Coordinates of C-alpha atoms in Angstrom, one line a residue:
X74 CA 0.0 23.6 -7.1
X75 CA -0.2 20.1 -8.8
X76 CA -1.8 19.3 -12.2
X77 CA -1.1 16.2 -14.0
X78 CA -2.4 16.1 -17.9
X79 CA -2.8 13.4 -20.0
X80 CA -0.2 11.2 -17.8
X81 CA 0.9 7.2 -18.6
X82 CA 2.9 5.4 -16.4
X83 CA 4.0 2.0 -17.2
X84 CA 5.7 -0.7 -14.8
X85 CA 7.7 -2.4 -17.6
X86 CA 5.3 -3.0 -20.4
X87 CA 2.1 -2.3 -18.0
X88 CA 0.4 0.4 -18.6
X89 CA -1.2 1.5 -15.2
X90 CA -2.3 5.1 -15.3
X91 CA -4.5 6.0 -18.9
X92 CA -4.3 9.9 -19.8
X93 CA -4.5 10.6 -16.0
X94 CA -5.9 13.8 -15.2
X95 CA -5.4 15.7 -11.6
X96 CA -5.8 18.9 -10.0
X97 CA -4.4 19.4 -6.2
X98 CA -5.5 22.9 -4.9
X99 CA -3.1 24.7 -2.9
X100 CA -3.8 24.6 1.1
X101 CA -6.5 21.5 1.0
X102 CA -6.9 18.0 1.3
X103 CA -7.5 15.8 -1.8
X104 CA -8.7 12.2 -1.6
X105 CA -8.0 9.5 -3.6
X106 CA -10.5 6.6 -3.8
X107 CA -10.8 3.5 -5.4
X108 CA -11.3 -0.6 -5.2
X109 CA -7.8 -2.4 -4.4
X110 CA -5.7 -2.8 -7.5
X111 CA -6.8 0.3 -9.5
X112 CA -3.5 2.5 -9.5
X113 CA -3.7 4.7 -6.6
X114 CA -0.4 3.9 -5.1
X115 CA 1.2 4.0 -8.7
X116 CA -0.4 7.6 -8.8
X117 CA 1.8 8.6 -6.1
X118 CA 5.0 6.7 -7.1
X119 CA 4.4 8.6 -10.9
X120 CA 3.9 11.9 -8.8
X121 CA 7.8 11.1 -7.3
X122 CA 9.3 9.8 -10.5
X123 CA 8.9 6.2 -8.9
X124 CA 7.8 4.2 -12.1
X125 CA 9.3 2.4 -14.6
X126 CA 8.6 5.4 -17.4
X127 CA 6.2 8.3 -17.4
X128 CA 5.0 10.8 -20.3
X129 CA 2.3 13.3 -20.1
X130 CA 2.4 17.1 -18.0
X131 CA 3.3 16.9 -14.8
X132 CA 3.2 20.8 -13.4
X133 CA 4.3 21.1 -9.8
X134 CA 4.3 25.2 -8.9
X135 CA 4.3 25.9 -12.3
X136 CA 7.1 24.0 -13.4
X137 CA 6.9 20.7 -15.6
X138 CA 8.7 17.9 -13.6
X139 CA 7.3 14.9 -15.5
X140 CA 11.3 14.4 -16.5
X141 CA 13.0 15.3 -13.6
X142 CA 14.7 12.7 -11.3
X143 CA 12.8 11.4 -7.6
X144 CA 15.7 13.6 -5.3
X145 CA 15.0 16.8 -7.6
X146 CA 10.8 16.7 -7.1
X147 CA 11.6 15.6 -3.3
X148 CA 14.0 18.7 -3.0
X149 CA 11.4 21.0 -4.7
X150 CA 8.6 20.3 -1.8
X151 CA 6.8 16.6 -2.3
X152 CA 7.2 14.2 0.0
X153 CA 5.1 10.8 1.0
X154 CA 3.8 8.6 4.0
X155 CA 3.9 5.2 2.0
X156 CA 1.6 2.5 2.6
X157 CA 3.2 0.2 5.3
X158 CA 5.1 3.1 7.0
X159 CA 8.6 1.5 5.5
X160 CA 10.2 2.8 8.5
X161 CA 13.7 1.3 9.2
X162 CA 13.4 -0.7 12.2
X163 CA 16.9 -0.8 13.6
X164 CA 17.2 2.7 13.5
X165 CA 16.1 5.1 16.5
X166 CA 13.1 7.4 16.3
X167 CA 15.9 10.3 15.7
X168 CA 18.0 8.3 13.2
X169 CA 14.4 7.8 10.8
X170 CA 13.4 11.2 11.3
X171 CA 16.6 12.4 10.2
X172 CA 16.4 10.2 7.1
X173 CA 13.9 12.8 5.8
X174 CA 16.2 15.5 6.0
X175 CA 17.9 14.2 3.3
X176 CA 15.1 15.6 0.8
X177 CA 15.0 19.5 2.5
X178 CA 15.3 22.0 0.6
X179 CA 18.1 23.8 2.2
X180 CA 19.8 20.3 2.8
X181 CA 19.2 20.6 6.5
X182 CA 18.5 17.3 9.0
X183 CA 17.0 18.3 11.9
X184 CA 14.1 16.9 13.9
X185 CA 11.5 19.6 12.8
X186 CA 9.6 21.8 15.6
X187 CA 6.2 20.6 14.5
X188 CA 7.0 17.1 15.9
X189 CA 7.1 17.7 19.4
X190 CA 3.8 19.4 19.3
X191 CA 1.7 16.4 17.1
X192 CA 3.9 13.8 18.7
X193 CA 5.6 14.2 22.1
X194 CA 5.7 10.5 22.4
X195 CA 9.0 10.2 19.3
X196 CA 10.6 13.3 21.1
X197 CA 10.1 11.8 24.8
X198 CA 12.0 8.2 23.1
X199 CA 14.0 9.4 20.8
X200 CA 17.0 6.4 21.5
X201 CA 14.3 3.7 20.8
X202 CA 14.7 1.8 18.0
X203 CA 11.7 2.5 15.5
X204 CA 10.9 -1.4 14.7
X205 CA 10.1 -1.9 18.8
X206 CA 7.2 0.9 18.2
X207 CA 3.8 0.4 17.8
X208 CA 1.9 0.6 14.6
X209 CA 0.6 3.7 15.2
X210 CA 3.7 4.9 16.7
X211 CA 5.3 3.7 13.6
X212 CA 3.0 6.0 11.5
X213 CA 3.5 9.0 13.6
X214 CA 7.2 8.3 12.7
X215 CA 6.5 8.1 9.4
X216 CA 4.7 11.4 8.9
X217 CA 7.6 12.9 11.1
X218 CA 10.0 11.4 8.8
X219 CA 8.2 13.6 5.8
X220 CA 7.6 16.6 7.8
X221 CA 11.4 16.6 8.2
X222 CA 11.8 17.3 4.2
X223 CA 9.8 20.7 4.6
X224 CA 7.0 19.2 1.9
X225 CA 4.9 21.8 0.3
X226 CA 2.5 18.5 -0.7
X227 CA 2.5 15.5 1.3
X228 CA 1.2 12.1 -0.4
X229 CA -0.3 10.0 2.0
X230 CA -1.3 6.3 1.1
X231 CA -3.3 4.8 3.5
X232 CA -2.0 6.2 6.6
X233 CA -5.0 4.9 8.5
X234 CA -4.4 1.2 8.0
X235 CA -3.3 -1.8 10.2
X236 CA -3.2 0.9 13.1
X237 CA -5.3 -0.3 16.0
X238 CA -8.6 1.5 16.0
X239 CA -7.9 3.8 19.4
X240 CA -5.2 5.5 17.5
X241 CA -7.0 5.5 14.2
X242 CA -9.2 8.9 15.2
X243 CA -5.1 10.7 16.7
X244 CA -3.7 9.8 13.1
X245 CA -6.8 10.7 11.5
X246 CA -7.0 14.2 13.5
X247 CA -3.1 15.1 13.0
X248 CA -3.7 14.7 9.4
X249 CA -6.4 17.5 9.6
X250 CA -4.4 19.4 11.4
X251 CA -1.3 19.1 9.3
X252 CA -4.1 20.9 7.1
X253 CA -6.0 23.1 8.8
X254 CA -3.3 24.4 11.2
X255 CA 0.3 24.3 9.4
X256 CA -1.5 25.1 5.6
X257 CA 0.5 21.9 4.3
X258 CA -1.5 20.8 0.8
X259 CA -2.6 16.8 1.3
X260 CA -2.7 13.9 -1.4
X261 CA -4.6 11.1 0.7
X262 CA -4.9 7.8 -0.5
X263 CA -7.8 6.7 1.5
X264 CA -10.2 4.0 2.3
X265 CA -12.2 4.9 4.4
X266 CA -14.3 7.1 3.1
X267 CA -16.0 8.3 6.1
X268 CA -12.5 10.0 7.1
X269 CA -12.2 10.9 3.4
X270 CA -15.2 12.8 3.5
X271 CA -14.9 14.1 7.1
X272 CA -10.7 15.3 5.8
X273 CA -10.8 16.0 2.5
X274 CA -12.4 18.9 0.1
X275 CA -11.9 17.6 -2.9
X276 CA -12.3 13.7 -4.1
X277 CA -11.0 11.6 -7.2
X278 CA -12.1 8.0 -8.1
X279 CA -10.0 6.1 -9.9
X280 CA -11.0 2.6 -12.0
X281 CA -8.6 0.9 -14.1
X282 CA -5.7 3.4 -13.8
X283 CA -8.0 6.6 -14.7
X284 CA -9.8 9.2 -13.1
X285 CA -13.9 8.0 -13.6
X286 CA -15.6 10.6 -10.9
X287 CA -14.1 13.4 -8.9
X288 CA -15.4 16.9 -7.1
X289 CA -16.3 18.3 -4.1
X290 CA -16.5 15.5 -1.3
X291 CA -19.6 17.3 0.1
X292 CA -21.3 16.7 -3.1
X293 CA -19.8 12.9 -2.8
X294 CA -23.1 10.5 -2.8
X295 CA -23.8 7.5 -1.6
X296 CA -24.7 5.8 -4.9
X297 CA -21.6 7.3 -6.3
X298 CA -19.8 5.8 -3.5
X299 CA -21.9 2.1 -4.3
X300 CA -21.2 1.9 -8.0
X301 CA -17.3 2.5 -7.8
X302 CA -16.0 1.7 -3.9
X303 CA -17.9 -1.3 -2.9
X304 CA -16.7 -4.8 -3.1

């Protein structure tokens, strides 16, 4: 569904990603891992035209995108929970969710079906303003926000963090079901590997803005996880 192939992306005159090599299955879960500072959130701004510059092969359902402008790749099906939820606070729940609508296919802005079933809270309190919510609350209106886009790939960076830990396991467990139930194909940024491993089939480590391990995450070990992820 998504291959990237010998893919730079520079910030300027930095060169973040090296010859960058990726390939998201259709229908799963693929983790990202790495140690702070290594280019995983610049692999998903490159994946949605967000850099500075870009060349390589970047094939999304067969077609090259690496040229194509951020609206066009959100329009053809990729959308993203960023890091920090980036929600707009002074907007209600219905107002940010309708901000992803802006990226569907077919144009529409609606507040999808999908969202009352993971999260009846946003559709019980849809007048409140989205920067009085919780943190977790603010990441359920996040995802909601890119479910509204009809994604066929959702990139996730690090949807699990700065959420206080008796909401970590719901955001963890919609993400699976996202998945598992509704077919949608997952890029997670991830630290904790422990979700990653519980979530995820497929795993890529990245060092110094390249790929340096990858595979199934059953086969993921734990000196694997020693010589690149710990601090």
């Amino acid at each position: 569904m998504l291959d990237l192939s010998n893919v730079n992306t520079f910030y300027g005159k930095s060169h973040i990603l090296h010859n960058f090599e990726l390939s998201i299955e259709p229908g799963t879960i693929h983790a990202i891992l790495g140690r702070n500072g290594v280019g995983k959130t610049t692999l998903l701004s490159c994946i949605l035209g967000l850099t500075d510059r870009s060349d390589g092969t970047m094939s999304f359902n067969g077609r090259d995108i690496i040229s194509t402008a951020t609206h066009e790749r959100a329009r053809a099906g990729i959308s993203i929970v960023p890091q920090g939820r980036q929600i707009f606070p002074d907007f209600s729940i219905k107002e940010n969710i309708l901000m992803g609508g802006f990226a569907h296919p077919d144009g529409k802005r609606q507040v999808p079906d999908i969202v009352s079933e993971l999260f009846p809270y946003l559709i019980d309190n849809m007048s409140r303003p989205g920067g009085l919510l919780s943190g977790g609350q603010q990441q359920q209106l996040a995802i909601a926000r890119a479910l509204a886009a009809a994604p066929k790939v959702l990139l996730m960076d690090e949807p699990t963090e700065g959420i206080q830990p008796n909401i970590v396991e719901q955001i963890e467990n919609t993400i699976i079901r996202l998945n598992s139930e509704f077919g949608l194909t997952i890029l997670l940024v991830e630290q904790n590997i422990k979700f990653a491993r519980r979530a995820a089939k497929n795993y890529t480590i990245i060092e110094k803005g390249c790929p340096v391990d990858g595979g199934l995450c059953r086969d993921l070990t734990d000196n694997t996880i020693h010589k690149y992820l710990s601090v």
